[in-house]
Coordinates of N, CA and C in Angstrom, one line a residue:
X1 N 107.3 21.7 -1.1 CA 107.1 22.3 0.2 C 107.5 23.8 0.1
X2 N 106.7 24.7 0.6 CA 107.1 26.1 0.6 C 106.6 26.7 1.9
X3 N 107.6 27.2 2.7 CA 107.2 27.9 3.9 C 106.6 29.2 3.5
X4 N 105.4 29.5 4.0 CA 104.7 30.7 3.8 C 105.3 31.8 4.6
X5 N 105.9 31.4 5.7 CA 106.5 32.4 6.7 C 107.6 31.7 7.4
X6 N 108.5 32.4 8.1 CA 109.5 31.9 8.9 C 108.8 31.2 10.1
X7 N 108.9 29.9 10.3 CA 108.1 29.2 11.4 C 108.5 29.6 12.8
X8 N 109.6 30.3 13.0 CA 110.1 30.7 14.3 C 109.9 32.1 14.5
X9 N 109.3 32.9 13.6 CA 109.1 34.3 13.7 C 108.2 34.6 14.8
X10 N 108.7 35.4 15.8 CA 107.9 35.9 16.9 C 107.3 34.8 17.8
X11 N 107.8 33.6 17.6 CA 107.3 32.5 18.5 C 105.9 32.0 18.2
X12 N 105.3 32.5 17.1 CA 104.0 32.1 16.7 C 104.0 30.6 16.3
X13 N 103.0 29.8 16.7 CA 102.9 28.4 16.3 C 102.8 28.2 14.8
X14 N 103.4 27.2 14.3 CA 103.4 26.8 12.9 C 102.5 25.7 12.6
X15 N 101.8 25.7 11.5 CA 100.9 24.6 11.1 C 101.4 24.2 9.7
X16 N 101.5 22.8 9.6 CA 101.8 22.2 8.3 C 100.5 21.8 7.6
X17 N 100.3 22.4 6.4 CA 99.1 22.1 5.7 C 99.4 21.1 4.5
X18 N 98.8 20.0 4.5 CA 99.1 19.0 3.5 C 97.8 18.7 2.7
X19 N 97.8 19.2 1.4 CA 96.7 19.0 0.5 C 97.2 19.1 -0.9
X20 N 96.7 18.2 -1.8 CA 97.2 18.2 -3.2 C 96.4 19.2 -4.0
X21 N 95.4 19.8 -3.5 CA 94.6 20.8 -4.2 C 95.1 22.2 -3.8
X22 N 95.8 22.8 -4.7 CA 96.4 24.1 -4.4 C 95.5 25.2 -3.9
X23 N 94.3 25.2 -4.4 CA 93.3 26.2 -4.0 C 92.9 25.9 -2.5
X24 N 92.7 24.7 -2.1 CA 92.4 24.3 -0.7 C 93.6 24.7 0.2
X25 N 94.8 24.3 -0.3 CA 96.0 24.6 0.5 C 96.2 26.1 0.7
X26 N 96.1 26.9 -0.3 CA 96.3 28.3 -0.3 C 95.2 29.0 0.6
X27 N 94.0 28.6 0.5 CA 92.9 29.1 1.2 C 93.1 28.9 2.7
X28 N 93.4 27.6 3.1 CA 93.7 27.3 4.5 C 94.8 28.0 5.0
X29 N 95.9 28.2 4.2 CA 97.1 28.9 4.7 C 96.7 30.4 5.0
X30 N 95.9 31.0 4.1 CA 95.5 32.4 4.3 C 94.7 32.5 5.5
X31 N 93.7 31.6 5.8 CA 92.9 31.7 7.0 C 93.8 31.6 8.2
X32 N 94.7 30.6 8.2 CA 95.6 30.5 9.4 C 96.5 31.7 9.6
X33 N 97.0 32.2 8.5 CA 97.9 33.4 8.5 C 97.1 34.6 9.1
X34 N 95.9 34.8 8.7 CA 95.1 35.9 9.2 C 94.8 35.7 10.7
X35 N 94.8 34.5 11.2 CA 94.6 34.2 12.6 C 95.9 34.3 13.4
X36 N 97.0 34.6 12.8 CA 98.2 34.8 13.5 C 99.2 33.6 13.5
X37 N 98.9 32.5 12.7 CA 99.7 31.4 12.6 C 100.7 31.5 11.5
X38 N 101.8 30.8 11.5 CA 102.7 30.7 10.4 C 102.5 29.3 9.8
X39 N 102.6 29.2 8.5 CA 102.3 28.0 7.8 C 103.4 27.5 6.9
X40 N 103.4 26.2 6.8 CA 104.3 25.5 5.8 C 103.3 24.6 5.1
X41 N 103.5 24.5 3.8 CA 102.6 23.6 3.0 C 103.3 22.6 2.2
X42 N 102.6 21.5 2.0 CA 103.1 20.3 1.3 C 102.0 19.8 0.4
X43 N 102.3 19.2 -0.7 CA 101.2 18.6 -1.5 C 101.2 17.1 -1.5
X44 N 102.1 16.5 -0.7 CA 102.1 15.0 -0.6 C 102.8 14.6 0.7
X45 N 102.7 13.3 1.0 CA 103.3 12.8 2.2 C 104.8 13.0 2.3
X46 N 105.5 12.7 1.2 CA 107.0 12.9 1.2 C 107.4 14.3 1.5
X47 N 106.7 15.3 0.9 CA 107.0 16.7 1.3 C 106.7 17.0 2.7
X48 N 105.6 16.4 3.2 CA 105.2 16.7 4.6 C 106.2 16.1 5.6
X49 N 106.7 14.9 5.3 CA 107.7 14.3 6.2 C 109.0 15.1 6.2
X50 N 109.4 15.6 5.0 CA 110.6 16.4 4.8 C 110.4 17.7 5.6
X51 N 109.2 18.3 5.5 CA 109.0 19.5 6.3 C 109.1 19.3 7.8
X52 N 108.5 18.2 8.3 CA 108.6 17.9 9.7 C 110.0 17.6 10.2
X53 N 110.8 17.0 9.3 CA 112.2 16.8 9.6 C 113.1 18.1 9.6
X54 N 112.7 19.0 8.7 CA 113.6 20.2 8.4 C 113.2 21.5 9.1
X55 N 111.9 21.6 9.4 CA 111.4 22.9 9.9 C 111.0 22.7 11.4
X56 N 111.7 23.4 12.2 CA 111.4 23.3 13.6 C 110.2 24.2 14.0
X57 N 109.5 23.8 15.0 CA 108.4 24.6 15.4 C 107.0 24.3 14.9
X58 N 106.9 23.2 14.1 CA 105.6 22.8 13.6 C 104.8 22.2 14.7
X59 N 103.6 22.7 15.0 CA 102.9 22.2 16.2 C 101.7 21.4 15.8
X60 N 101.2 21.6 14.5 CA 100.0 20.9 14.1 C 100.1 20.6 12.6
X61 N 99.7 19.3 12.2 CA 99.6 18.9 10.8 C 98.1 18.9 10.5
X62 N 97.8 19.6 9.5 CA 96.4 19.6 9.0 C 96.5 18.9 7.6
X63 N 96.0 17.7 7.5 CA 96.1 16.9 6.3 C 94.8 16.5 5.7
X64 N 94.7 16.6 4.4 CA 93.6 15.9 3.7 C 93.9 14.4 3.7
X65 N 92.9 13.6 3.7 CA 93.0 12.2 3.7 C 93.3 11.7 2.3
X66 N 92.5 12.3 1.3 CA 92.6 11.9 -0.1 C 93.7 12.7 -0.8
X67 N 94.9 12.1 -1.0 CA 96.0 12.7 -1.7 C 96.3 11.9 -2.9
X68 N 96.4 12.6 -4.0 CA 96.7 11.8 -5.3 C 98.1 11.4 -5.3
X69 N 98.5 10.5 -4.5 CA 99.8 9.9 -4.4 C 99.7 8.5 -3.9
X70 N 100.8 7.8 -3.9 CA 100.7 6.4 -3.4 C 100.4 6.3 -1.9
X71 N 100.7 7.4 -1.2 CA 100.5 7.4 0.2 C 99.4 8.5 0.5
X72 N 98.6 8.3 1.5 CA 97.5 9.2 1.8 C 97.6 9.8 3.1
X73 N 96.7 10.6 3.5 CA 96.7 11.3 4.8 C 96.6 10.4 6.0
X74 N 96.0 9.2 5.8 CA 95.9 8.2 6.9 C 97.3 7.7 7.2
X75 N 98.1 7.4 6.2 CA 99.5 7.0 6.4 C 100.3 8.1 7.0
X76 N 100.1 9.4 6.6 CA 100.8 10.5 7.1 C 100.5 10.7 8.6
X77 N 99.2 10.6 9.0 CA 98.8 10.7 10.3 C 99.4 9.6 11.2
X78 N 99.5 8.4 10.7 CA 100.1 7.3 11.5 C 101.6 7.6 11.7
X79 N 102.3 8.1 10.7 CA 103.7 8.5 10.8 C 103.9 9.6 11.8
X80 N 103.1 10.6 11.7 CA 103.3 11.8 12.6 C 103.0 11.3 14.1
X81 N 102.0 10.5 14.2 CA 101.6 9.9 15.5 C 102.8 9.2 16.2
X82 N 103.6 8.4 15.4 CA 104.7 7.7 15.9 C 106.0 8.5 16.1
X83 N 106.3 9.3 15.1 CA 107.6 10.0 15.0 C 107.6 11.4 15.7
X84 N 106.4 12.0 15.7 CA 106.4 13.4 16.3 C 105.2 13.4 17.3
X85 N 105.3 12.8 18.4 CA 104.1 12.7 19.3 C 103.6 14.0 19.9
X86 N 104.5 15.1 19.8 CA 104.0 16.4 20.3 C 103.3 17.2 19.3
X87 N 103.2 16.7 18.1 CA 102.6 17.4 17.0 C 101.1 17.0 16.9
X88 N 100.2 18.0 16.9 CA 98.8 17.7 16.8 C 98.4 17.3 15.3
X89 N 97.4 16.5 15.2 CA 97.0 16.0 13.8 C 95.5 16.2 13.6
X90 N 95.2 16.9 12.5 CA 93.9 17.2 12.1 C 93.7 16.6 10.7
X91 N 92.8 15.6 10.5 CA 92.6 15.0 9.2 C 91.3 15.5 8.7
X92 N 91.3 15.8 7.4 CA 90.1 16.3 6.7 C 89.8 15.5 5.4
X93 N 88.5 15.6 5.0 CA 88.1 15.0 3.8 C 86.7 15.3 3.5
X94 N 86.4 15.5 2.2 CA 85.0 15.7 1.8 C 84.6 14.5 0.9
X95 N 85.6 13.6 0.7 CA 85.3 12.4 -0.1 C 85.4 11.1 0.7
X96 N 86.2 11.0 1.7 CA 86.4 9.8 2.4 C 86.0 9.9 3.9
X97 N 85.3 9.0 4.3 CA 84.9 8.9 5.8 C 85.9 7.9 6.4
X98 N 86.7 8.3 7.3 CA 87.7 7.4 7.9 C 87.1 6.2 8.6
X99 N 87.7 5.1 8.5 CA 87.2 3.9 9.2 C 87.8 3.9 10.6
X100 N 87.1 3.1 11.5 CA 87.7 3.0 12.8 C 89.2 2.5 12.8
X101 N 90.0 3.2 13.5 CA 91.4 2.9 13.5 C 92.2 3.8 12.5
X102 N 91.6 4.4 11.6 CA 92.3 5.3 10.6 C 92.8 6.6 11.3
X103 N 92.0 7.1 12.2 CA 92.4 8.3 12.9 C 93.1 8.0 14.2
X104 N 94.3 8.4 14.4 CA 95.0 8.1 15.6 C 94.3 8.7 16.8
X105 N 94.5 8.1 18.0 CA 93.7 8.5 19.2 C 93.8 9.9 19.5
X106 N 94.9 10.5 19.3 CA 95.1 11.9 19.7 C 94.8 12.9 18.5
X107 N 94.3 12.4 17.4 CA 94.0 13.2 16.2 C 92.5 13.4 16.2
X108 N 92.1 14.3 15.3 CA 90.7 14.5 15.1 C 90.4 14.6 13.6
X109 N 89.1 14.5 13.2 CA 88.7 14.5 11.8 C 87.7 15.6 11.6
X110 N 87.9 16.4 10.6 CA 87.0 17.5 10.2 C 86.5 17.2 8.8
X111 N 85.2 17.1 8.6 CA 84.6 16.9 7.3 C 84.6 18.2 6.5
X112 N 85.1 18.1 5.2 CA 85.1 19.2 4.3 C 83.7 19.3 3.7
X113 N 83.2 20.5 3.3 CA 83.8 21.8 3.7 C 83.6 22.1 5.2
X114 N 84.6 22.5 5.8 CA 84.5 22.8 7.2 C 84.4 24.3 7.4
X115 N 83.8 24.7 8.5 CA 83.7 26.1 8.9 C 85.1 26.6 9.3
X116 N 85.5 27.8 8.8 CA 86.8 28.3 9.2 C 87.0 28.4 10.7
X117 N 85.9 28.9 11.4 CA 86.0 29.1 12.8 C 86.2 27.8 13.5
X118 N 85.6 26.7 13.1 CA 85.7 25.4 13.7 C 87.1 24.9 13.5
X119 N 87.7 25.1 12.2 CA 89.0 24.7 11.9 C 90.0 25.4 12.8
X120 N 89.9 26.7 12.9 CA 90.8 27.5 13.8 C 90.7 27.1 15.3
X121 N 89.5 26.8 15.7 CA 89.3 26.4 17.1 C 90.0 25.0 17.3
X122 N 89.9 24.2 16.3 CA 90.5 22.8 16.4 C 92.0 23.0 16.5
X123 N 92.6 23.8 15.6 CA 94.0 24.1 15.6 C 94.5 24.6 16.9
X124 N 93.8 25.6 17.4 CA 94.1 26.2 18.7 C 94.1 25.1 19.9
X125 N 93.0 24.3 19.8 CA 92.9 23.3 20.8 C 94.0 22.3 20.8
X126 N 94.5 21.9 19.5 CA 95.6 21.0 19.4 C 96.9 21.6 20.0
X127 N 97.1 22.9 19.7 CA 98.3 23.5 20.2 C 98.3 23.6 21.7
X128 N 97.1 23.9 22.3 CA 97.0 23.9 23.8 C 97.3 22.6 24.4
X129 N 96.9 21.5 23.7 CA 97.1 20.1 24.2 C 98.6 19.6 24.0
X130 N 99.3 20.2 23.0 CA 100.6 19.7 22.7 C 101.7 20.3 23.5
X131 N 102.8 19.6 23.6 CA 103.9 20.0 24.3 C 104.9 20.6 23.3
X132 N 105.3 21.9 23.4 CA 106.2 22.5 22.4 C 107.5 21.8 22.4

């Protein structure tokens, strides 16, 4: 886990990016940073849960479903849904189509490759719906 920025700096919302592909993670972080968000990144579920426990101010988790680990983004989304109900959840994949029940009711799914504008609009919408 590496915080790209201080998540409490200037009160800007923070987004946790979970993807085991460093190019994807870095690209998404750069897009979010350019849009005024602060980012924290993780490459697996354990790092993501640690970030959620240790970093205050995370408002949205943007996770790939397919993670090369024993736990995947579906497990992470279920965990976030139960433990951090005020955190928005965006699940993504270019390889896996989620089955009914895989995506929590307050989460959404974006198929990769996604349009940056659509991803940013989805993040903003999640933040507007969440309680800080």
